[in-house]
Amino acid sequence: MEISDDLINEATKIYKVLSNSTRIKILYFLRYQDNDASVNEIVQALGIAQPVISKQLRILRRYQLVRNHKEGTKVFYILDDPHVVEMVDDMLNHVRHEIKGLPHPKNLY
């Protein structure tokens, strides 16, 4: 199976976006919300300053990992691509194996 350079380059951009721990925390927070979350709710839940959260949300939105809508002066966010969080789950499982020194599963494919 051949994969184009364009596809690989776009995937690389997404990995770079996911290389920031604050962005991953935001994605996981949004993953477990029943409704769209306001910036204020994200700030309070993560204990990270509002300007930092807003900057990271802009980056996540630019790469279509979250989407937003406004209600008056409040901006609300929701995951736009939940399967990206599943990809992060896979990486966290890999890290858990490394930390525990466990063997990785045999060929999954």
GROMACS .gro file of C-alpha atoms in nm, residues 13-28 48 52-53 55-57 59-60 88:
model
   25
   13LYS     CA    1   0.136   1.824   1.127
   14ILE     CA    2  -0.127   1.654   1.344
   15TYR     CA    3   0.143   1.473   1.544
   16LYS     CA    4   0.311   1.809   1.604
   17VAL     CA    5  -0.018   1.951   1.730
   18LEU     CA    6  -0.053   1.653   1.962
   19SER     CA    7   0.300   1.696   2.097
   20ASN     CA    8   0.176   1.955   2.349
   21SER     CA    9   0.053   1.822   2.684
   22THR     CA   10  -0.194   2.108   2.737
   23ARG     CA   11  -0.362   2.030   2.405
   24ILE     CA   12  -0.395   1.664   2.499
   25LYS     CA   13  -0.544   1.762   2.836
   26ILE     CA   14  -0.798   1.983   2.658
   27LEU     CA   15  -0.892   1.702   2.418
   28TYR     CA   16  -0.941   1.457   2.704
   48ILE     CA   17  -0.443   2.656   3.343
   52VAL     CA   18  -0.292   2.966   2.751
   53ILE     CA   19  -0.614   2.766   2.705
   55LYS     CA   20  -0.418   2.988   2.243
   56GLN     CA   21  -0.417   2.607   2.250
   57LEU     CA   22  -0.785   2.594   2.151
   59ILE     CA   23  -0.441   2.567   1.739
   60LEU     CA   24  -0.670   2.269   1.792
   88VAL     CA   25  -0.373   0.929   2.174
   0.00000   0.00000   0.00000
